[in-house]
Amino acid sequence: MANRAEHVPATFIAFVVFFLSSFDAFVKFESVNADNVFSASHTSTVKVASARDLRYLLYDVNPPEGFNLRRDVYIRMASLVKTLRQNGDDWVLVLPPWGRLYHWQSPNIHQIRIPWGEFFSLTSLQANVPVIEYEEFIAENGGPFIDQVLVLQNYAEGWTDGKWEEKVDERPCIEKFMYSKDKQGYYRGWFWGYEQTRARNVTCISAQGHASIMAPVLQKNITATSVMLDRAETLLHDHYAGKDYWDTRRSMVFAKHLRLIGDNFRAKYLNSTDDRDQTIYSEDWTRQRAKLGSAKGGPYLGVHMRRKDFIWGHREDVPSLKGAVKKMRSLIKKHKLEKVFVATDADEEELKELKKLLPDMVRFEPSTEDLELLKDGGVAIIDQWICAHARFFIGTSVSTFSFRIHEEREIMGFDPKTTYNRFCGDAEKECEQPTHWKIVY
Ligand SMILES: Nc1nc2c(ncn2[C@@H]2O[C@H](COP(=O)(O)OP(=O)(O)O)[C@@H](O)[C@H]2O)c(=O)[nH]1
Ligand SMILES: [Mg+2]
């Protein structure tokens, strides 16, 4: 994998130098056990004067959550790592391998332990905050051990006095404990399919607040070198849609091979190229700053039509296929577009019906071999990339898949009128359209 080579080994070298420089560093390798995580005694750990201690933040998200909510949680964790690095140790964010996602259902393909480099440009992520792949963590750490897992949860009692306040406390676990002790006394659990991975200690923490609420806990109460936050989605954004949010979001550049496949598809089937459509994309996200309205987009309607679990609940904000197709036809006419590109997770039966209703639609349909290479995650990204380049886009109500397309278009400089649109349910009365979130540079 190319991503292996991309990682600068400087952190590793610094780590070795630091390790050899002081025997006191061993103090860092002690596991912190459950009852002293929050005690004051650990704050007296011997500090090495010069070098900042290298520490690793790992995290995971509630298993049923999909790809695009996970991308959102990454932004929260990157923000926490920035806070931690501002006044303390040399924290590095360990990227949780992709896999076992509920929506990735293509049969017979291996979709587990997927490194981030398969979907995102690691050098781009690195330009925002120090990150490493999980396998690099194992190598640097000297084995598949995580010192401390903190399982985040809400407060059993909810908001006391109906008042919301930020707080964090060690508490008994509320939900079923997903870790079990092995013969050696290590904790086993789901570590992204790495069966050899073990945790030295696991504790539950009730947390209510933004991501950086964890910073004092990780800095003062815990001395372990590697700490994993499980159920990290419990934490909120430090500042949604603020500068830091957008820096991290802009750094989440899709892997180049996926962008290229999307670009070739646009050229071949949608009469769309960057030059003509004014969708120039800088390889270096820190230099990408397009004026709103500067991007024109290809002469097609981009559609994200979320189905499956979005229709099972008979949500009133999601249209029938007929309703959606009617809307597409009117948009094609209104904006004088040549084609319609449809990204959807619809099942076979709905797809058949859709093809009947809209025989001229264009879809990205990979061969089995391509699917093996790209995986469901790669195909979803290509779908998003193509939707992001359309002259006009319409998505699905409160779908994070659609939200990520909005952001991609915002980065490229589309007129917001062409981006923040969603389908309305057939009988929906007040069909509120998505919010325009401006980039803060
Ligand atoms: N390829 C492709 N996959 C999709 C599409 N819509 C949904 N999916 C799949 O379904 C998942 C939906 O979960 P998520 O990303 O959390 O978005 P949300 O549930 O719509 O907020 C995605 O991650 C994809 O795996 C689509 O248009 N194209
Ligand atoms: Mg989801």
Short mmCIF file of C-alpha atoms and ligand atoms in Angstrom, two decimals:
data_model
loop_
_atom_site.label_atom_id
_atom_site.label_comp_id
_atom_site.label_asym_id
_atom_site.label_seq_id
_atom_site.Cartn_x
_atom_site.Cartn_y
_atom_site.Cartn_z
CA MET A 1 0.00 0.00 0.00
CA ALA A 2 1.19 3.43 -0.89
CA ASN A 3 0.08 4.81 2.44
CA ARG A 4 2.75 2.88 4.25
CA ALA A 5 5.46 4.81 2.49
CA GLU A 6 3.71 8.12 2.96
CA HIS A 7 3.96 8.14 6.70
CA VAL A 8 6.94 10.14 7.92
CA PRO A 9 8.82 7.96 10.38
CA ALA A 10 10.00 11.01 12.34
CA THR A 11 7.60 10.32 15.17
CA PHE A 12 9.00 6.86 15.43
CA ILE A 13 12.57 8.11 15.58
CA ALA A 14 11.62 10.69 18.17
CA PHE A 15 9.99 7.93 20.13
CA VAL A 16 13.12 5.75 20.10
CA VAL A 17 15.35 8.65 21.10
CA PHE A 18 13.00 9.54 23.86
CA PHE A 19 12.70 5.95 24.99
CA LEU A 20 16.44 5.52 25.27
CA SER A 21 16.97 8.88 26.87
CA SER A 22 15.27 8.17 30.12
CA PHE A 23 14.51 5.13 32.14
CA ASP A 24 11.70 7.05 33.72
CA ALA A 25 9.86 6.61 30.47
CA PHE A 26 8.95 3.17 31.69
CA VAL A 27 6.56 4.75 34.11
CA LYS A 28 4.47 5.54 31.06
CA PHE A 29 4.06 1.90 30.22
CA GLU A 30 2.33 0.92 33.39
CA SER A 31 -1.28 0.16 32.92
CA VAL A 32 -3.62 2.35 34.81
CA ASN A 33 -6.17 0.35 36.63
CA ALA A 34 -9.79 1.08 37.04
CA ASP A 35 -9.87 2.51 40.50
CA ASN A 36 -7.03 4.96 40.12
CA VAL A 37 -7.89 6.45 36.74
CA PHE A 38 -9.30 9.50 38.42
CA SER A 39 -7.11 9.58 41.49
CA ALA A 40 -4.64 12.38 42.03
CA SER A 41 -1.72 10.04 42.63
CA HIS A 42 -1.11 9.49 38.95
CA THR A 43 -0.64 13.12 38.20
CA SER A 44 2.67 12.92 40.02
CA THR A 45 4.18 10.73 37.28
CA VAL A 46 7.78 11.69 36.66
CA LYS A 47 7.96 14.17 33.79
CA VAL A 48 10.83 14.13 31.36
CA ALA A 49 12.08 17.66 31.06
CA SER A 50 12.87 18.09 27.36
CA ALA A 51 11.02 15.76 25.02
CA ARG A 52 7.25 15.78 24.91
CA ASP A 53 5.88 12.33 25.61
CA LEU A 54 4.51 10.53 22.58
CA ARG A 55 0.99 9.34 23.22
CA TYR A 56 -1.62 7.69 21.05
CA LEU A 57 -5.32 8.40 20.86
CA LEU A 58 -7.37 5.59 19.38
CA TYR A 59 -11.12 5.57 18.98
CA ASP A 60 -14.07 3.61 17.68
CA VAL A 61 -17.71 4.32 16.92
CA ASN A 62 -20.97 2.53 17.71
CA PRO A 63 -21.06 -0.50 15.32
CA PRO A 64 -24.34 0.33 13.48
CA GLU A 65 -23.11 3.78 12.40
CA GLY A 66 -22.31 4.19 8.72
CA PHE A 67 -19.35 5.50 6.80
CA ASN A 68 -20.33 9.16 6.70
CA LEU A 69 -21.22 9.57 10.35
CA ARG A 70 -17.83 7.98 11.05
CA ARG A 71 -16.20 10.63 8.92
CA ASP A 72 -17.93 13.18 11.12
CA VAL A 73 -16.62 11.55 14.31
CA TYR A 74 -13.10 11.73 12.86
CA ILE A 75 -13.48 15.52 12.77
CA ARG A 76 -14.37 15.53 16.47
CA MET A 77 -11.38 13.36 17.37
CA ALA A 78 -8.98 15.44 15.27
CA SER A 79 -10.22 18.46 17.20
CA LEU A 80 -9.55 16.74 20.51
CA VAL A 81 -6.04 15.79 19.41
CA LYS A 82 -5.35 19.40 18.46
CA THR A 83 -6.45 20.51 21.93
CA LEU A 84 -4.28 17.86 23.55
CA ARG A 85 -1.24 18.87 21.52
CA GLN A 86 -1.66 22.55 22.33
CA ASN A 87 -0.63 22.17 25.90
CA GLY A 88 0.90 18.87 26.64
CA ASP A 89 2.18 15.70 25.16
CA ASP A 90 2.86 14.76 21.58
CA TRP A 91 -0.45 13.08 20.81
CA VAL A 92 -0.97 11.16 17.59
CA LEU A 93 -4.37 10.08 16.29
CA VAL A 94 -4.57 6.41 15.33
CA LEU A 95 -6.98 5.86 12.44
CA PRO A 96 -9.54 3.13 13.20
CA PRO A 97 -9.47 0.56 10.37
CA TRP A 98 -12.64 0.38 8.30
CA GLY A 99 -14.76 -2.69 8.19
CA ARG A 100 -17.78 -4.68 9.23
CA LEU A 101 -20.04 -1.77 8.39
CA TYR A 102 -23.68 -2.65 8.24
CA HIS A 103 -24.19 -1.11 4.79
CA TRP A 104 -21.23 -2.80 3.17
CA GLN A 105 -23.10 -5.87 2.08
CA SER A 106 -21.50 -6.85 -1.20
CA PRO A 107 -21.11 -10.59 -0.90
CA ASN A 108 -17.84 -12.49 -1.08
CA ILE A 109 -15.54 -9.56 -0.73
CA HIS A 110 -13.16 -9.00 2.09
CA GLN A 111 -14.20 -5.80 3.86
CA ILE A 112 -12.39 -5.70 7.13
CA ARG A 113 -9.16 -4.17 8.46
CA ILE A 114 -9.20 -1.64 5.64
CA PRO A 115 -6.63 1.12 6.19
CA TRP A 116 -7.67 4.75 5.73
CA GLY A 117 -5.20 5.08 2.88
CA GLU A 118 -7.56 3.07 0.67
CA PHE A 119 -10.18 5.80 0.92
CA PHE A 120 -8.37 9.01 1.86
CA SER A 121 -5.11 10.74 1.08
CA LEU A 122 -2.98 10.22 4.18
CA THR A 123 -0.61 13.07 3.34
CA SER A 124 -3.63 15.38 3.25
CA LEU A 125 -4.84 14.17 6.64
CA GLN A 126 -1.29 14.57 8.00
CA ALA A 127 -1.21 18.22 6.98
CA ASN A 128 -3.98 18.84 9.52
CA VAL A 129 -3.08 16.68 12.50
CA PRO A 130 -0.60 13.82 13.08
CA VAL A 131 -2.29 10.54 12.18
CA ILE A 132 -1.09 6.98 11.72
CA GLU A 133 -2.73 3.81 10.49
CA TYR A 134 -3.53 1.18 13.09
CA GLU A 135 -0.85 -1.22 11.82
CA GLU A 136 1.77 1.47 12.24
CA PHE A 137 0.57 1.93 15.77
CA ILE A 138 1.13 -1.78 16.44
CA ALA A 139 4.65 -1.51 15.04
CA GLU A 140 5.52 1.64 16.95
CA ASN A 141 3.89 0.44 20.12
CA GLY A 142 5.77 -2.85 20.11
CA GLY A 143 2.67 -4.99 19.91
CA PRO A 144 -1.11 -5.08 19.65
CA PHE A 145 -1.75 -3.68 23.11
CA ILE A 146 -3.85 -0.70 24.06
CA ASP A 147 -3.13 0.54 27.56
CA GLN A 148 -6.49 1.98 28.42
CA VAL A 149 -9.92 1.79 26.84
CA LEU A 150 -12.51 4.32 27.96
CA VAL A 151 -16.02 3.34 26.97
CA LEU A 152 -17.96 6.58 26.65
CA GLN A 153 -21.61 6.69 27.61
CA ASN A 154 -24.22 9.19 28.63
CA TYR A 155 -25.33 9.69 32.20
CA ALA A 156 -27.73 7.04 33.51
CA GLU A 157 -29.80 9.74 35.14
CA GLY A 158 -29.97 11.90 31.99
CA TRP A 159 -29.87 15.66 32.43
CA THR A 160 -30.32 16.47 36.07
CA ASP A 161 -32.91 19.17 36.81
CA GLY A 162 -33.57 19.30 33.07
CA LYS A 163 -30.39 21.34 32.85
CA TRP A 164 -27.71 20.52 30.32
CA GLU A 165 -24.17 21.00 31.49
CA GLU A 166 -20.80 19.76 30.35
CA LYS A 167 -19.38 17.07 32.59
CA VAL A 168 -17.35 13.89 32.62
CA ASP A 169 -17.12 11.25 35.37
CA GLU A 170 -16.05 7.69 35.82
CA ARG A 171 -19.23 5.68 36.25
CA PRO A 172 -20.39 2.07 36.26
CA CYS A 173 -21.06 0.78 32.74
CA ILE A 174 -24.66 1.28 31.67
CA GLU A 175 -24.87 -0.86 28.56
CA LYS A 176 -23.76 -4.44 28.07
CA PHE A 177 -19.99 -4.55 28.53
CA MET A 178 -18.48 -5.51 25.17
CA TYR A 179 -15.11 -6.62 26.53
CA SER A 180 -14.13 -9.81 28.35
CA LYS A 181 -11.04 -10.76 30.31
CA ASP A 182 -8.82 -13.51 28.92
CA LYS A 183 -6.67 -15.98 30.87
CA GLN A 184 -3.79 -13.53 31.05
CA GLY A 185 -6.00 -10.83 32.43
CA TYR A 186 -6.16 -8.78 29.23
CA TYR A 187 -9.36 -7.48 27.78
CA ARG A 188 -10.59 -8.92 24.50
CA GLY A 189 -13.17 -7.22 22.36
CA TRP A 190 -13.80 -5.84 18.90
CA PHE A 191 -10.64 -4.10 17.75
CA TRP A 192 -11.47 -3.65 14.06
CA GLY A 193 -10.96 -7.35 13.36
CA TYR A 194 -7.43 -7.49 14.80
CA GLU A 195 -7.88 -10.53 16.96
CA GLN A 196 -4.49 -10.26 18.60
CA THR A 197 -5.24 -6.82 19.95
CA ARG A 198 -5.82 -6.64 23.67
CA ALA A 199 -6.49 -3.89 26.14
CA ARG A 200 -4.74 -3.68 29.47
CA ASN A 201 -7.66 -1.98 31.11
CA VAL A 202 -11.22 -0.94 30.29
CA THR A 203 -13.30 1.62 32.17
CA CYS A 204 -16.63 3.29 31.52
CA ILE A 205 -16.87 7.08 31.52
CA SER A 206 -20.01 9.16 31.42
CA ALA A 207 -19.39 12.19 29.26
CA GLN A 208 -21.67 14.99 28.25
CA GLY A 209 -20.17 17.73 26.16
CA HIS A 210 -17.85 18.62 23.32
CA ALA A 211 -14.87 16.47 22.33
CA SER A 212 -12.24 18.54 24.12
CA ILE A 213 -14.00 17.91 27.42
CA MET A 214 -11.87 14.75 27.43
CA ALA A 215 -8.59 16.67 27.27
CA PRO A 216 -8.15 17.28 31.02
CA VAL A 217 -9.00 13.64 31.73
CA LEU A 218 -6.44 12.38 29.23
CA GLN A 219 -3.83 14.87 30.39
CA LYS A 220 -4.25 14.72 34.15
CA ASN A 221 -6.01 11.58 35.21
CA ILE A 222 -4.53 9.10 32.81
CA THR A 223 -0.85 8.46 32.23
CA ALA A 224 -1.15 5.51 29.87
CA THR A 225 0.65 5.91 26.55
CA SER A 226 -2.20 4.64 24.40
CA VAL A 227 -5.82 5.45 25.15
CA MET A 228 -8.81 4.37 23.13
CA LEU A 229 -12.16 6.14 23.30
CA ASP A 230 -14.86 3.66 22.42
CA ARG A 231 -18.28 5.02 21.42
CA ALA A 232 -16.54 8.25 20.50
CA GLU A 233 -19.71 9.55 18.81
CA THR A 234 -20.93 10.30 22.35
CA LEU A 235 -18.79 13.44 22.23
CA LEU A 236 -20.05 16.47 20.35
CA HIS A 237 -18.18 18.73 17.97
CA ASP A 238 -16.00 21.33 19.64
CA HIS A 239 -17.35 23.91 17.23
CA TYR A 240 -19.48 22.62 14.39
CA ALA A 241 -18.69 24.33 11.08
CA GLY A 242 -16.02 26.54 12.69
CA LYS A 243 -12.51 27.00 11.30
CA ASP A 244 -11.14 23.91 12.97
CA TYR A 245 -14.07 21.81 11.72
CA TRP A 246 -13.46 22.98 8.18
CA ASP A 247 -9.69 22.56 8.34
CA THR A 248 -10.17 18.92 9.26
CA ARG A 249 -12.99 18.46 6.77
CA ARG A 250 -10.94 19.97 3.96
CA SER A 251 -8.02 17.69 4.86
CA MET A 252 -10.21 14.63 4.23
CA VAL A 253 -9.24 14.47 0.59
CA PHE A 254 -10.42 11.30 -1.13
CA ALA A 255 -7.72 8.88 -2.26
CA LYS A 256 -6.43 9.83 -5.67
CA HIS A 257 -7.27 6.56 -7.41
CA LEU A 258 -10.93 6.97 -6.47
CA ARG A 259 -11.04 10.56 -7.70
CA LEU A 260 -9.45 9.49 -10.97
CA ILE A 261 -12.01 6.74 -11.54
CA GLY A 262 -14.77 9.27 -10.86
CA ASP A 263 -13.19 11.80 -13.23
CA ASN A 264 -12.85 9.23 -16.03
CA PHE A 265 -16.47 8.25 -15.56
CA ARG A 266 -17.56 11.91 -15.76
CA ALA A 267 -15.62 12.42 -18.96
CA LYS A 268 -16.89 9.23 -20.57
CA TYR A 269 -20.57 9.24 -19.61
CA LEU A 270 -21.45 12.72 -18.42
CA ASN A 271 -19.59 15.02 -20.75
CA SER A 272 -17.86 16.57 -17.75
CA THR A 273 -14.25 17.71 -17.33
CA ASP A 274 -12.69 20.02 -14.73
CA ASP A 275 -11.45 22.55 -17.26
CA ARG A 276 -14.80 23.05 -18.88
CA ASP A 277 -16.77 22.81 -15.65
CA GLN A 278 -14.43 24.99 -13.61
CA THR A 279 -14.01 22.44 -10.89
CA ILE A 280 -10.26 22.67 -10.49
CA TYR A 281 -9.15 20.79 -7.42
CA SER A 282 -5.85 21.45 -5.72
CA GLU A 283 -3.92 18.37 -4.60
CA ASP A 284 -2.88 20.47 -1.61
CA TRP A 285 -6.06 21.27 0.31
CA THR A 286 -4.38 24.10 2.18
CA ARG A 287 -4.19 25.95 -1.15
CA GLN A 288 -7.74 25.20 -2.27
CA ARG A 289 -9.86 28.28 -1.83
CA ALA A 290 -12.54 28.62 -4.46
CA LYS A 291 -14.95 31.53 -4.58
CA LEU A 292 -18.61 30.60 -4.12
CA GLY A 293 -20.22 30.51 -7.54
CA SER A 294 -16.95 29.95 -9.40
CA ALA A 295 -17.57 26.25 -10.02
CA LYS A 296 -19.94 25.48 -12.87
CA GLY A 297 -20.13 21.71 -12.77
CA GLY A 298 -20.87 19.15 -15.48
CA PRO A 299 -24.09 19.33 -17.55
CA TYR A 300 -25.93 16.79 -15.43
CA LEU A 301 -28.20 16.57 -12.43
CA GLY A 302 -26.50 14.85 -9.47
CA VAL A 303 -28.87 12.86 -7.30
CA HIS A 304 -28.33 11.11 -3.99
CA MET A 305 -31.34 9.04 -3.21
CA ARG A 306 -31.07 7.26 0.12
CA ARG A 307 -33.40 4.25 0.48
CA LYS A 308 -33.14 1.08 2.61
CA ASP A 309 -33.41 2.04 6.32
CA PHE A 310 -34.59 5.52 5.30
CA ILE A 311 -37.80 4.10 3.80
CA TRP A 312 -38.38 1.23 6.20
CA GLY A 313 -39.56 3.63 8.86
CA HIS A 314 -41.95 5.29 6.37
CA ARG A 315 -40.39 8.62 7.08
CA GLU A 316 -42.50 11.46 5.83
CA ASP A 317 -39.47 13.42 4.57
CA VAL A 318 -38.43 10.71 2.08
CA PRO A 319 -40.26 10.48 -1.26
CA SER A 320 -41.60 7.48 -3.15
CA LEU A 321 -39.63 6.49 -6.25
CA LYS A 322 -42.31 8.06 -8.40
CA GLY A 323 -42.18 11.29 -6.42
CA ALA A 324 -38.40 11.42 -6.68
CA VAL A 325 -38.38 10.81 -10.43
CA LYS A 326 -40.97 13.51 -10.97
CA LYS A 327 -38.75 15.97 -9.12
CA MET A 328 -35.69 14.89 -11.13
CA ARG A 329 -37.51 15.44 -14.42
CA SER A 330 -38.58 18.91 -13.43
CA LEU A 331 -35.02 19.84 -12.34
CA ILE A 332 -33.52 18.53 -15.58
CA LYS A 333 -35.94 20.67 -17.52
CA LYS A 334 -35.57 23.76 -15.37
CA HIS A 335 -31.77 23.74 -15.47
CA LYS A 336 -31.54 22.53 -19.07
CA LEU A 337 -29.39 19.55 -18.19
CA GLU A 338 -28.36 16.75 -20.51
CA LYS A 339 -28.23 13.85 -18.11
CA VAL A 340 -29.05 12.60 -14.65
CA PHE A 341 -26.56 10.75 -12.48
CA VAL A 342 -28.12 8.73 -9.67
CA ALA A 343 -26.29 7.53 -6.56
CA THR A 344 -28.44 5.31 -4.41
CA ASP A 345 -28.41 2.41 -1.98
CA ALA A 346 -31.77 1.14 -3.32
CA ASP A 347 -32.21 -2.63 -3.33
CA GLU A 348 -32.53 -4.71 -6.51
CA GLU A 349 -36.29 -4.50 -6.61
CA GLU A 350 -36.39 -0.73 -6.29
CA LEU A 351 -33.57 -0.39 -8.82
CA LYS A 352 -35.61 -2.30 -11.37
CA GLU A 353 -38.56 -0.03 -10.81
CA LEU A 354 -36.32 3.04 -10.97
CA LYS A 355 -34.87 1.92 -14.30
CA LYS A 356 -38.37 1.64 -15.68
CA LEU A 357 -39.33 5.09 -14.46
CA LEU A 358 -36.07 6.71 -15.52
CA PRO A 359 -34.53 4.63 -18.32
CA ASP A 360 -31.97 7.27 -19.27
CA MET A 361 -30.38 7.62 -15.84
CA VAL A 362 -26.63 7.13 -15.49
CA ARG A 363 -25.24 5.11 -12.62
CA PHE A 364 -21.75 4.04 -11.57
CA GLU A 365 -21.93 0.26 -11.65
CA PRO A 366 -18.58 -1.43 -11.02
CA SER A 367 -17.81 -4.92 -12.27
CA THR A 368 -17.22 -7.62 -9.68
CA GLU A 369 -13.47 -7.23 -10.14
CA ASP A 370 -13.65 -3.48 -9.66
CA LEU A 371 -15.82 -3.92 -6.62
CA GLU A 372 -13.22 -6.24 -5.12
CA LEU A 373 -10.63 -3.56 -5.56
CA LEU A 374 -12.66 -0.53 -4.59
CA LYS A 375 -14.91 -2.16 -2.00
CA ASP A 376 -18.30 -0.72 -1.05
CA GLY A 377 -16.57 2.23 0.61
CA GLY A 378 -14.66 3.14 -2.54
CA VAL A 379 -17.79 2.90 -4.69
CA ALA A 380 -19.67 5.15 -2.25
CA ILE A 381 -16.86 7.72 -2.49
CA ILE A 382 -16.90 7.62 -6.30
CA ASP A 383 -20.69 8.14 -6.20
CA GLN A 384 -20.16 11.13 -3.91
CA TRP A 385 -17.37 12.51 -6.07
CA ILE A 386 -19.53 12.38 -9.20
CA CYS A 387 -22.52 13.97 -7.40
CA ALA A 388 -20.18 16.67 -6.12
CA HIS A 389 -19.29 17.69 -9.69
CA ALA A 390 -22.84 18.04 -11.00
CA ARG A 391 -24.20 21.42 -12.12
CA PHE A 392 -27.12 20.90 -9.79
CA PHE A 393 -27.38 18.52 -6.84
CA ILE A 394 -30.31 17.15 -4.89
CA GLY A 395 -29.91 14.83 -1.90
CA THR A 396 -31.92 13.07 0.77
CA SER A 397 -33.20 14.65 3.98
CA VAL A 398 -30.81 14.28 6.96
CA SER A 399 -28.50 11.83 5.26
CA THR A 400 -24.87 12.26 6.29
CA PHE A 401 -24.00 10.79 2.86
CA SER A 402 -25.71 13.82 1.27
CA PHE A 403 -24.18 16.23 3.83
CA ARG A 404 -20.67 15.14 2.87
CA ILE A 405 -21.54 15.88 -0.79
CA HIS A 406 -22.69 19.38 0.24
CA GLU A 407 -19.32 19.97 1.88
CA GLU A 408 -17.39 18.69 -1.12
CA ARG A 409 -19.29 21.10 -3.36
CA GLU A 410 -18.77 23.96 -0.92
CA ILE A 411 -15.01 23.28 -1.04
CA MET A 412 -15.07 23.39 -4.85
CA GLY A 413 -16.94 26.70 -4.86
CA PHE A 414 -20.43 25.90 -6.15
CA ASP A 415 -23.24 28.40 -5.85
CA PRO A 416 -25.11 27.30 -2.69
CA LYS A 417 -28.41 27.33 -4.61
CA THR A 418 -27.12 24.38 -6.63
CA THR A 419 -26.08 22.39 -3.56
CA TYR A 420 -28.39 22.65 -0.56
CA ASN A 421 -31.37 20.85 -2.01
CA ARG A 422 -33.20 17.77 -0.89
CA PHE A 423 -36.16 15.68 -1.96
CA CYS A 424 -39.41 16.25 -0.14
CA GLY A 425 -41.71 13.49 1.00
CA ASP A 426 -44.77 13.00 -1.23
CA ALA A 427 -47.08 14.41 1.42
CA GLU A 428 -44.59 16.55 3.33
CA LYS A 429 -45.99 19.96 4.12
CA GLU A 430 -43.11 22.11 5.26
CA CYS A 431 -40.18 20.78 3.36
CA GLU A 432 -37.29 22.60 4.97
CA GLN A 433 -34.18 22.62 2.81
CA PRO A 434 -30.67 21.85 4.10
CA THR A 435 -28.62 24.53 5.84
CA HIS A 436 -25.82 26.29 4.02
CA TRP A 437 -22.62 25.97 6.09
CA LYS A 438 -19.99 28.41 4.88
CA ILE A 439 -16.35 27.46 5.01
CA VAL A 440 -14.27 29.31 7.57
CA TYR A 441 -10.72 29.57 6.21
N1 LIG B 1 -22.51 3.51 -3.30
C1 LIG B 1 -23.48 4.10 -2.58
N2 LIG B 1 -23.67 3.72 -1.30
C2 LIG B 1 -24.63 4.35 -0.60
C3 LIG B 1 -25.44 5.37 -1.16
N3 LIG B 1 -26.29 5.79 -0.21
C4 LIG B 1 -26.02 5.08 0.90
N4 LIG B 1 -25.03 4.19 0.68
C5 LIG B 1 -24.45 3.23 1.63
O1 LIG B 1 -25.16 3.31 2.84
C6 LIG B 1 -24.38 3.93 3.85
C7 LIG B 1 -25.24 4.96 4.55
O2 LIG B 1 -24.72 5.29 5.80
P1 LIG B 1 -24.06 6.70 6.12
O3 LIG B 1 -22.83 6.81 5.33
O4 LIG B 1 -23.94 6.80 7.59
O5 LIG B 1 -25.09 7.81 5.63
P2 LIG B 1 -26.60 8.07 6.15
O6 LIG B 1 -27.07 6.85 6.89
O7 LIG B 1 -27.36 8.34 4.89
O8 LIG B 1 -26.57 9.26 7.05
C8 LIG B 1 -23.19 4.54 3.14
O9 LIG B 1 -22.06 4.63 3.92
C9 LIG B 1 -23.01 3.61 1.96
O10 LIG B 1 -22.31 2.45 2.36
C10 LIG B 1 -25.22 5.73 -2.53
O11 LIG B 1 -25.84 6.60 -3.09
N5 LIG B 1 -24.22 5.07 -3.18
MG MG B 2 -26.10 6.20 8.79
#
